[in-house]
């Protein structure tokens, strides 16, 4: 029975890790076969087609396409702004976007400002919110590298905001008035690229995960419950520099959704963070069982020792 439980536990853990969304559980075993790749949002080397055109995305501002390496939204120079926006809208009910990025530069102590991931009604309108317009309607996830105010957390950090088209971004305080979720994440000046995974289920949740270094470890950043984004929203990546600067690069983008029939069998558990693998195993049924065995063994050893001591004491008298 223990062997069967071990196989079941390891299988469940594998599904959690491979699925990339630990806060989501599928009721159907066939859920993975229902995943549908959204090719209209795929972005990978060399980024352009045989006609030297970029399909599915528009870019502008100071963004530059390097067909051998990356799309640089901003160079490591002051007062720059760049953007990359999809020409198609994401599905309304469910989507997952994975993207590879790299942020860094020559600045040792002062650098910024950061990069934005957007899913909004409007597209391609430059502005002060990490290169995008203010008063946006939809989702903004910000990779912030410069503190405009004092906080009880350190930079860099990742935060999420839901814009309603009427509320401004609280730039003077790094989004304190807008923040619905955040995590500290040192993604700047890493040797390798980093990855982020953003998953949305209409009326259910929005989950952000990061894969920094080492690359084989995904960490849960934050989950927001009861989220409904505007329908027919575009996917965008933007970046901004001010007096201080950084390189902000997008390396690849992939997106997927689920068939409508599969969504009926999809359940979720919001606000359940992904623990490291070691913690997940040690906190499992087997970890608890092992601890109970140790305690029982220790108690048994004490009881046997006490019986021997009592017997020897009885012989003396």
mmCIF file of C-alpha atoms in Angstrom:
data_model
loop_
_atom_site.group_PDB
_atom_site.id
_atom_site.type_symbol
_atom_site.label_atom_id
_atom_site.label_comp_id
_atom_site.label_asym_id
_atom_site.label_seq_id
_atom_site.Cartn_x
_atom_site.Cartn_y
_atom_site.Cartn_z
ATOM 1 C CA UNK A 1 0.000 0.000 0.000
ATOM 2 C CA UNK A 2 2.861 2.351 0.795
ATOM 3 C CA UNK A 3 4.286 1.703 -2.683
ATOM 4 C CA UNK A 4 0.999 2.687 -4.278
ATOM 5 C CA UNK A 5 0.775 5.815 -2.154
ATOM 6 C CA UNK A 6 4.347 6.741 -3.049
ATOM 7 C CA UNK A 7 3.596 6.421 -6.768
ATOM 8 C CA UNK A 8 0.438 8.494 -6.387
ATOM 9 C CA UNK A 9 2.225 11.215 -4.408
ATOM 10 C CA UNK A 10 5.138 11.419 -6.835
ATOM 11 C CA UNK A 11 2.731 11.541 -9.763
ATOM 12 C CA UNK A 12 0.727 14.349 -8.181
ATOM 13 C CA UNK A 13 3.901 16.308 -7.470
ATOM 14 C CA UNK A 14 5.054 15.861 -11.053
ATOM 15 C CA UNK A 15 1.729 17.151 -12.394
ATOM 16 C CA UNK A 16 1.964 20.198 -10.151
ATOM 17 C CA UNK A 17 5.454 21.013 -11.365
ATOM 18 C CA UNK A 18 4.905 20.256 -15.040
ATOM 19 C CA UNK A 19 1.623 22.101 -15.133
ATOM 20 C CA UNK A 20 3.383 25.254 -14.035
ATOM 21 C CA UNK A 21 0.313 26.385 -12.067
ATOM 22 C CA UNK A 22 0.298 24.796 -8.615
ATOM 23 C CA UNK A 23 -2.801 26.720 -7.561
ATOM 24 C CA UNK A 24 -4.821 24.959 -10.215
ATOM 25 C CA UNK A 25 -6.073 21.383 -10.148
ATOM 26 C CA UNK A 26 -7.669 19.510 -13.016
ATOM 27 C CA UNK A 27 -10.656 17.253 -12.399
ATOM 28 C CA UNK A 28 -10.020 15.364 -15.635
ATOM 29 C CA UNK A 29 -6.970 13.189 -16.311
ATOM 30 C CA UNK A 30 -7.108 14.271 -19.941
ATOM 31 C CA UNK A 31 -6.674 17.969 -19.143
ATOM 32 C CA UNK A 32 -3.173 18.094 -20.645
ATOM 33 C CA UNK A 33 -4.470 16.853 -24.008
ATOM 34 C CA UNK A 34 -6.891 19.780 -24.113
ATOM 35 C CA UNK A 35 -4.127 22.401 -24.174
ATOM 36 C CA UNK A 36 -4.126 24.419 -27.378
ATOM 37 C CA UNK A 37 -1.100 26.481 -28.413
ATOM 38 C CA UNK A 38 -1.841 30.082 -29.374
ATOM 39 C CA UNK A 39 0.515 30.470 -32.331
ATOM 40 C CA UNK A 40 -0.602 34.041 -32.920
ATOM 41 C CA UNK A 41 1.330 34.963 -29.759
ATOM 42 C CA UNK A 42 4.446 32.863 -30.362
ATOM 43 C CA UNK A 43 7.609 34.934 -30.572
ATOM 44 C CA UNK A 44 11.006 33.301 -31.075
ATOM 45 C CA UNK A 45 14.226 33.667 -33.029
ATOM 46 C CA UNK A 46 14.682 35.086 -35.622
ATOM 47 C CA UNK A 47 11.434 37.050 -34.961
ATOM 48 C CA UNK A 48 10.912 38.028 -38.611
ATOM 49 C CA UNK A 49 9.656 36.050 -41.615
ATOM 50 C CA UNK A 50 11.119 35.647 -45.095
ATOM 51 C CA UNK A 51 9.663 39.017 -46.046
ATOM 52 C CA UNK A 52 11.550 40.686 -43.190
ATOM 53 C CA UNK A 53 8.278 41.370 -41.383
ATOM 54 C CA UNK A 54 7.355 40.548 -37.809
ATOM 55 C CA UNK A 55 4.148 38.579 -37.742
ATOM 56 C CA UNK A 56 1.663 38.928 -34.907
ATOM 57 C CA UNK A 57 3.487 41.757 -33.077
ATOM 58 C CA UNK A 58 4.175 45.457 -33.535
ATOM 59 C CA UNK A 59 7.123 47.189 -31.901
ATOM 60 C CA UNK A 60 8.092 50.807 -31.569
ATOM 61 C CA UNK A 61 9.673 53.581 -29.581
ATOM 62 C CA UNK A 62 13.316 52.695 -28.921
ATOM 63 C CA UNK A 63 12.732 48.949 -29.312
ATOM 64 C CA UNK A 64 15.196 47.193 -31.634
ATOM 65 C CA UNK A 65 14.993 43.653 -33.038
ATOM 66 C CA UNK A 66 18.214 41.650 -33.029
ATOM 67 C CA UNK A 67 17.394 38.570 -35.118
ATOM 68 C CA UNK A 68 20.273 36.631 -33.529
ATOM 69 C CA UNK A 69 19.591 37.306 -29.852
ATOM 70 C CA UNK A 70 16.595 39.287 -28.570
ATOM 71 C CA UNK A 71 14.183 42.169 -28.865
ATOM 72 C CA UNK A 72 15.610 45.046 -26.869
ATOM 73 C CA UNK A 73 12.830 47.253 -25.573
ATOM 74 C CA UNK A 74 15.289 49.829 -24.240
ATOM 75 C CA UNK A 75 19.073 50.102 -24.343
ATOM 76 C CA UNK A 76 21.110 50.943 -21.260
ATOM 77 C CA UNK A 77 20.729 54.660 -21.936
ATOM 78 C CA UNK A 78 18.685 57.361 -20.173
ATOM 79 C CA UNK A 79 15.252 58.584 -21.262
ATOM 80 C CA UNK A 80 14.350 55.656 -23.488
ATOM 81 C CA UNK A 81 11.041 53.858 -24.001
ATOM 82 C CA UNK A 82 10.104 50.832 -26.080
ATOM 83 C CA UNK A 83 7.132 48.539 -26.604
ATOM 84 C CA UNK A 84 6.075 45.237 -28.171
ATOM 85 C CA UNK A 85 2.346 44.568 -28.667
ATOM 86 C CA UNK A 86 0.385 41.678 -30.107
ATOM 87 C CA UNK A 87 -1.862 42.371 -33.063
ATOM 88 C CA UNK A 88 -4.414 39.776 -31.861
ATOM 89 C CA UNK A 89 -6.428 39.631 -28.656
ATOM 90 C CA UNK A 90 -6.062 36.874 -26.071
ATOM 91 C CA UNK A 91 -8.907 34.426 -25.338
ATOM 92 C CA UNK A 92 -11.467 35.757 -22.881
ATOM 93 C CA UNK A 93 -11.880 32.710 -20.613
ATOM 94 C CA UNK A 94 -8.440 31.210 -20.035
ATOM 95 C CA UNK A 95 -4.863 31.757 -21.143
ATOM 96 C CA UNK A 96 -1.310 31.114 -20.042
ATOM 97 C CA UNK A 97 1.625 33.207 -21.287
ATOM 98 C CA UNK A 98 5.244 32.171 -20.723
ATOM 99 C CA UNK A 99 7.991 34.597 -21.661
ATOM 100 C CA UNK A 100 11.748 34.717 -21.419
ATOM 101 C CA UNK A 101 13.416 38.013 -20.544
ATOM 102 C CA UNK A 102 16.634 39.613 -19.393
ATOM 103 C CA UNK A 103 17.116 42.886 -17.529
ATOM 104 C CA UNK A 104 20.483 44.397 -16.638
ATOM 105 C CA UNK A 105 23.163 46.909 -17.422
ATOM 106 C CA UNK A 106 26.319 48.639 -16.289
ATOM 107 C CA UNK A 107 24.767 50.399 -13.300
ATOM 108 C CA UNK A 108 26.085 49.013 -10.039
ATOM 109 C CA UNK A 109 23.906 50.864 -7.527
ATOM 110 C CA UNK A 110 21.476 53.015 -9.495
ATOM 111 C CA UNK A 111 19.521 51.555 -12.405
ATOM 112 C CA UNK A 112 15.984 51.423 -13.714
ATOM 113 C CA UNK A 113 13.241 51.914 -14.285
ATOM 114 C CA UNK A 114 11.786 48.534 -15.231
ATOM 115 C CA UNK A 115 9.564 46.530 -17.552
ATOM 116 C CA UNK A 116 5.817 45.984 -17.825
ATOM 117 C CA UNK A 117 3.699 43.015 -18.889
ATOM 118 C CA UNK A 118 0.225 44.153 -19.968
ATOM 119 C CA UNK A 119 -3.060 42.584 -21.008
ATOM 120 C CA UNK A 120 -5.246 45.600 -21.806
ATOM 121 C CA UNK A 121 -7.969 46.954 -24.056
ATOM 122 C CA UNK A 122 -5.657 49.524 -25.656
ATOM 123 C CA UNK A 123 -2.345 48.804 -27.319
ATOM 124 C CA UNK A 124 0.732 50.654 -28.488
ATOM 125 C CA UNK A 125 0.150 53.911 -26.600
ATOM 126 C CA UNK A 126 3.406 55.060 -24.925
ATOM 127 C CA UNK A 127 3.252 56.521 -21.456
ATOM 128 C CA UNK A 128 4.797 56.812 -17.986
ATOM 129 C CA UNK A 129 3.809 53.385 -16.616
ATOM 130 C CA UNK A 130 6.937 51.443 -17.537
ATOM 131 C CA UNK A 131 6.502 52.664 -21.098
ATOM 132 C CA UNK A 132 2.722 52.201 -21.334
ATOM 133 C CA UNK A 133 -0.121 54.710 -21.015
ATOM 134 C CA UNK A 134 -1.514 55.572 -17.591
ATOM 135 C CA UNK A 135 -5.179 54.958 -16.734
ATOM 136 C CA UNK A 136 -5.020 51.656 -18.599
ATOM 137 C CA UNK A 137 -7.895 49.174 -18.561
ATOM 138 C CA UNK A 138 -6.729 45.648 -17.764
ATOM 139 C CA UNK A 139 -3.769 43.888 -16.198
ATOM 140 C CA UNK A 140 -0.316 45.282 -15.502
ATOM 141 C CA UNK A 141 2.525 43.201 -14.041
ATOM 142 C CA UNK A 142 5.574 45.341 -13.324
ATOM 143 C CA UNK A 143 9.197 44.242 -13.038
ATOM 144 C CA UNK A 144 10.378 47.209 -11.025
ATOM 145 C CA UNK A 145 14.091 47.855 -10.466
ATOM 146 C CA UNK A 146 14.101 51.346 -8.959
ATOM 147 C CA UNK A 147 12.514 52.468 -5.655
ATOM 148 C CA UNK A 148 10.744 55.819 -5.869
ATOM 149 C CA UNK A 149 9.830 55.685 -2.177
ATOM 150 C CA UNK A 150 10.714 53.916 1.048
ATOM 151 C CA UNK A 151 9.382 50.393 1.536
ATOM 152 C CA UNK A 152 9.704 47.442 3.881
ATOM 153 C CA UNK A 153 10.796 45.293 0.925
ATOM 154 C CA UNK A 154 13.750 45.468 -1.419
ATOM 155 C CA UNK A 155 14.110 45.926 -5.161
ATOM 156 C CA UNK A 156 13.922 44.440 -7.708
ATOM 157 C CA UNK A 157 10.353 43.224 -7.195
ATOM 158 C CA UNK A 158 7.349 42.113 -9.220
ATOM 159 C CA UNK A 159 3.873 43.534 -8.561
ATOM 160 C CA UNK A 160 0.427 43.227 -10.106
ATOM 161 C CA UNK A 161 -2.229 45.879 -10.731
ATOM 162 C CA UNK A 162 -5.702 45.772 -12.251
ATOM 163 C CA UNK A 163 -6.515 49.029 -14.008
ATOM 164 C CA UNK A 164 -10.098 50.173 -14.535
ATOM 165 C CA UNK A 165 -9.366 52.945 -17.047
ATOM 166 C CA UNK A 166 -10.039 55.607 -14.416
ATOM 167 C CA UNK A 167 -7.421 55.015 -11.712
ATOM 168 C CA UNK A 168 -3.825 56.229 -12.197
ATOM 169 C CA UNK A 169 -0.742 54.225 -11.349
ATOM 170 C CA UNK A 170 0.813 55.393 -8.073
ATOM 171 C CA UNK A 171 4.255 55.940 -9.547
ATOM 172 C CA UNK A 172 5.493 58.161 -6.720
ATOM 173 C CA UNK A 173 5.185 55.216 -4.325
ATOM 174 C CA UNK A 174 5.931 52.326 -6.708
ATOM 175 C CA UNK A 175 2.300 51.336 -6.979
ATOM 176 C CA UNK A 176 1.513 51.109 -3.255
ATOM 177 C CA UNK A 177 -2.047 52.304 -3.874
ATOM 178 C CA UNK A 178 -2.615 49.800 -6.697
ATOM 179 C CA UNK A 179 -0.759 46.680 -5.567
ATOM 180 C CA UNK A 180 -2.829 43.484 -5.450
ATOM 181 C CA UNK A 181 0.102 41.107 -5.180
ATOM 182 C CA UNK A 182 3.881 41.200 -5.217
ATOM 183 C CA UNK A 183 7.105 39.344 -4.522
ATOM 184 C CA UNK A 184 10.745 40.273 -4.210
ATOM 185 C CA UNK A 185 12.716 38.720 -7.062
ATOM 186 C CA UNK A 186 16.307 39.444 -7.986
ATOM 187 C CA UNK A 187 16.089 39.056 -11.744
ATOM 188 C CA UNK A 188 18.559 41.805 -12.656
ATOM 189 C CA UNK A 189 22.018 41.182 -14.156
ATOM 190 C CA UNK A 190 21.747 37.413 -13.989
ATOM 191 C CA UNK A 191 24.081 35.459 -16.229
ATOM 192 C CA UNK A 192 21.245 33.586 -17.928
ATOM 193 C CA UNK A 193 17.804 34.721 -19.022
ATOM 194 C CA UNK A 194 14.828 34.523 -16.654
ATOM 195 C CA UNK A 195 11.318 33.288 -17.340
ATOM 196 C CA UNK A 196 7.869 34.293 -16.141
ATOM 197 C CA UNK A 197 4.565 32.454 -16.422
ATOM 198 C CA UNK A 198 1.256 34.324 -16.157
ATOM 199 C CA UNK A 199 -1.969 32.302 -16.000
ATOM 200 C CA UNK A 200 -5.516 33.657 -16.052
ATOM 201 C CA UNK A 201 -8.891 31.996 -15.526
ATOM 202 C CA UNK A 202 -11.876 34.307 -15.952
ATOM 203 C CA UNK A 203 -13.639 34.892 -12.648
ATOM 204 C CA UNK A 204 -11.154 32.609 -10.936
ATOM 205 C CA UNK A 205 -7.565 33.678 -10.492
ATOM 206 C CA UNK A 206 -4.439 35.275 -11.870
ATOM 207 C CA UNK A 207 -1.174 33.527 -11.019
ATOM 208 C CA UNK A 208 2.414 34.708 -11.547
ATOM 209 C CA UNK A 209 5.407 32.377 -11.377
ATOM 210 C CA UNK A 210 9.089 33.057 -11.986
ATOM 211 C CA UNK A 211 11.999 30.895 -13.039
ATOM 212 C CA UNK A 212 15.225 32.614 -12.081
ATOM 213 C CA UNK A 213 18.534 30.876 -11.407
ATOM 214 C CA UNK A 214 19.053 27.964 -11.113
ATOM 215 C CA UNK A 215 16.794 27.454 -14.089
ATOM 216 C CA UNK A 216 15.220 24.225 -12.881
ATOM 217 C CA UNK A 217 13.321 25.910 -10.032
ATOM 218 C CA UNK A 218 10.006 27.730 -10.484
ATOM 219 C CA UNK A 219 8.829 29.926 -7.627
ATOM 220 C CA UNK A 220 5.342 31.200 -6.968
ATOM 221 C CA UNK A 221 5.274 35.010 -6.957
ATOM 222 C CA UNK A 222 1.628 35.804 -6.189
ATOM 223 C CA UNK A 223 -1.968 34.812 -6.909
ATOM 224 C CA UNK A 224 -4.947 37.160 -7.164
ATOM 225 C CA UNK A 225 -8.423 35.681 -6.706
ATOM 226 C CA UNK A 226 -11.731 36.610 -8.332
ATOM 227 C CA UNK A 227 -10.214 38.305 -11.369
ATOM 228 C CA UNK A 228 -12.120 39.199 -14.542
ATOM 229 C CA UNK A 229 -10.177 41.062 -17.204
ATOM 230 C CA UNK A 230 -11.715 43.103 -20.035
ATOM 231 C CA UNK A 231 -12.639 40.998 -23.038
ATOM 232 C CA UNK A 232 -10.689 41.268 -26.296
ATOM 233 C CA UNK A 233 -7.497 42.475 -24.633
ATOM 234 C CA UNK A 234 -4.062 42.679 -26.241
ATOM 235 C CA UNK A 235 -0.754 41.354 -24.909
ATOM 236 C CA UNK A 236 2.054 43.873 -24.490
ATOM 237 C CA UNK A 237 5.602 44.244 -23.175
ATOM 238 C CA UNK A 238 6.990 47.697 -22.450
ATOM 239 C CA UNK A 239 10.016 49.248 -20.748
ATOM 240 C CA UNK A 240 11.153 52.668 -19.612
ATOM 241 C CA UNK A 241 14.352 54.371 -18.468
ATOM 242 C CA UNK A 242 14.752 57.818 -16.883
ATOM 243 C CA UNK A 243 17.880 59.476 -15.560
ATOM 244 C CA UNK A 244 19.151 55.986 -14.795
ATOM 245 C CA UNK A 245 18.844 53.042 -17.166
ATOM 246 C CA UNK A 246 19.071 49.337 -17.990
ATOM 247 C CA UNK A 247 18.766 47.019 -20.940
ATOM 248 C CA UNK A 248 15.281 45.460 -21.068
ATOM 249 C CA UNK A 249 15.082 42.444 -23.375
ATOM 250 C CA UNK A 250 12.370 40.024 -24.466
ATOM 251 C CA UNK A 251 13.801 36.741 -25.784
ATOM 252 C CA UNK A 252 10.747 34.570 -26.434
ATOM 253 C CA UNK A 253 6.988 34.397 -25.863
ATOM 254 C CA UNK A 254 4.619 31.413 -25.924
ATOM 255 C CA UNK A 255 0.931 31.212 -25.078
ATOM 256 C CA UNK A 256 -1.697 28.505 -24.720
ATOM 257 C CA UNK A 257 -5.351 28.035 -23.839
ATOM 258 C CA UNK A 258 -7.793 25.201 -23.145
ATOM 259 C CA UNK A 259 -10.648 23.941 -25.280
ATOM 260 C CA UNK A 260 -14.053 25.213 -24.066
ATOM 261 C CA UNK A 261 -15.081 21.664 -23.130
ATOM 262 C CA UNK A 262 -12.000 21.305 -20.923
ATOM 263 C CA UNK A 263 -12.765 24.489 -19.005
ATOM 264 C CA UNK A 264 -15.926 22.850 -17.659
ATOM 265 C CA UNK A 265 -13.731 20.280 -15.901
ATOM 266 C CA UNK A 266 -11.228 22.810 -14.597
ATOM 267 C CA UNK A 267 -11.106 23.630 -10.898
ATOM 268 C CA UNK A 268 -8.741 25.849 -8.972
ATOM 269 C CA UNK A 269 -7.519 26.578 -5.459
ATOM 270 C CA UNK A 270 -6.433 30.212 -5.209
ATOM 271 C CA UNK A 271 -3.679 31.474 -2.941
ATOM 272 C CA UNK A 272 -1.882 28.141 -2.677
ATOM 273 C CA UNK A 273 1.820 28.901 -3.238
ATOM 274 C CA UNK A 274 4.207 26.427 -4.823
ATOM 275 C CA UNK A 275 6.614 25.114 -2.176
ATOM 276 C CA UNK A 276 10.130 23.977 -3.077
ATOM 277 C CA UNK A 277 10.353 20.291 -3.914
ATOM 278 C CA UNK A 278 12.163 19.407 -0.675
ATOM 279 C CA UNK A 279 9.516 21.124 1.413
ATOM 280 C CA UNK A 280 6.746 19.460 -0.547
ATOM 281 C CA UNK A 281 8.219 16.023 0.148
ATOM 282 C CA UNK A 282 9.060 16.674 3.792
ATOM 283 C CA UNK A 283 5.603 18.081 4.409
ATOM 284 C CA UNK A 284 3.868 15.169 2.733
ATOM 285 C CA UNK A 285 2.191 12.102 4.133
ATOM 286 C CA UNK A 286 5.456 10.170 4.085
ATOM 287 C CA UNK A 287 7.344 12.870 5.939
ATOM 288 C CA UNK A 288 4.703 12.865 8.672
ATOM 289 C CA UNK A 289 4.657 9.058 8.772
ATOM 290 C CA UNK A 290 8.444 8.939 9.083
ATOM 291 C CA UNK A 291 8.374 11.395 11.986
ATOM 292 C CA UNK A 292 5.727 9.313 13.765
ATOM 293 C CA UNK A 293 7.866 6.194 13.314
ATOM 294 C CA UNK A 294 10.870 7.993 14.825
ATOM 295 C CA UNK A 295 8.815 9.193 17.799
ATOM 296 C CA UNK A 296 7.336 5.733 18.323
ATOM 297 C CA UNK A 297 10.792 4.174 18.114
ATOM 298 C CA UNK A 298 12.183 6.622 20.648
ATOM 299 C CA UNK A 299 9.301 5.965 23.033
ATOM 300 C CA UNK A 300 9.725 2.224 22.609
ATOM 301 C CA UNK A 301 13.441 2.480 23.345
ATOM 302 C CA UNK A 302 12.792 4.496 26.513
ATOM 303 C CA UNK A 303 10.170 1.972 27.667
ATOM 304 C CA UNK A 304 12.534 -1.002 27.155
ATOM 305 C CA UNK A 305 15.334 0.846 28.926
ATOM 306 C CA UNK A 306 13.039 1.608 31.852
ATOM 307 C CA UNK A 307 11.945 -2.054 32.144
ATOM 308 C CA UNK A 308 15.572 -3.245 32.250
ATOM 309 C CA UNK A 309 16.417 -0.633 34.863
ATOM 310 C CA UNK A 310 13.433 -1.668 36.990
ATOM 311 C CA UNK A 311 14.377 -5.344 36.743
ATOM 312 C CA UNK A 312 17.998 -4.693 37.822
ATOM 313 C CA UNK A 313 16.818 -2.533 40.709
ATOM 314 C CA UNK A 314 14.475 -5.341 41.883
ATOM 315 C CA UNK A 315 17.359 -7.890 41.960
ATOM 316 C CA UNK A 316 19.447 -5.665 44.236
ATOM 317 C CA UNK A 317 16.725 -5.703 46.856
#
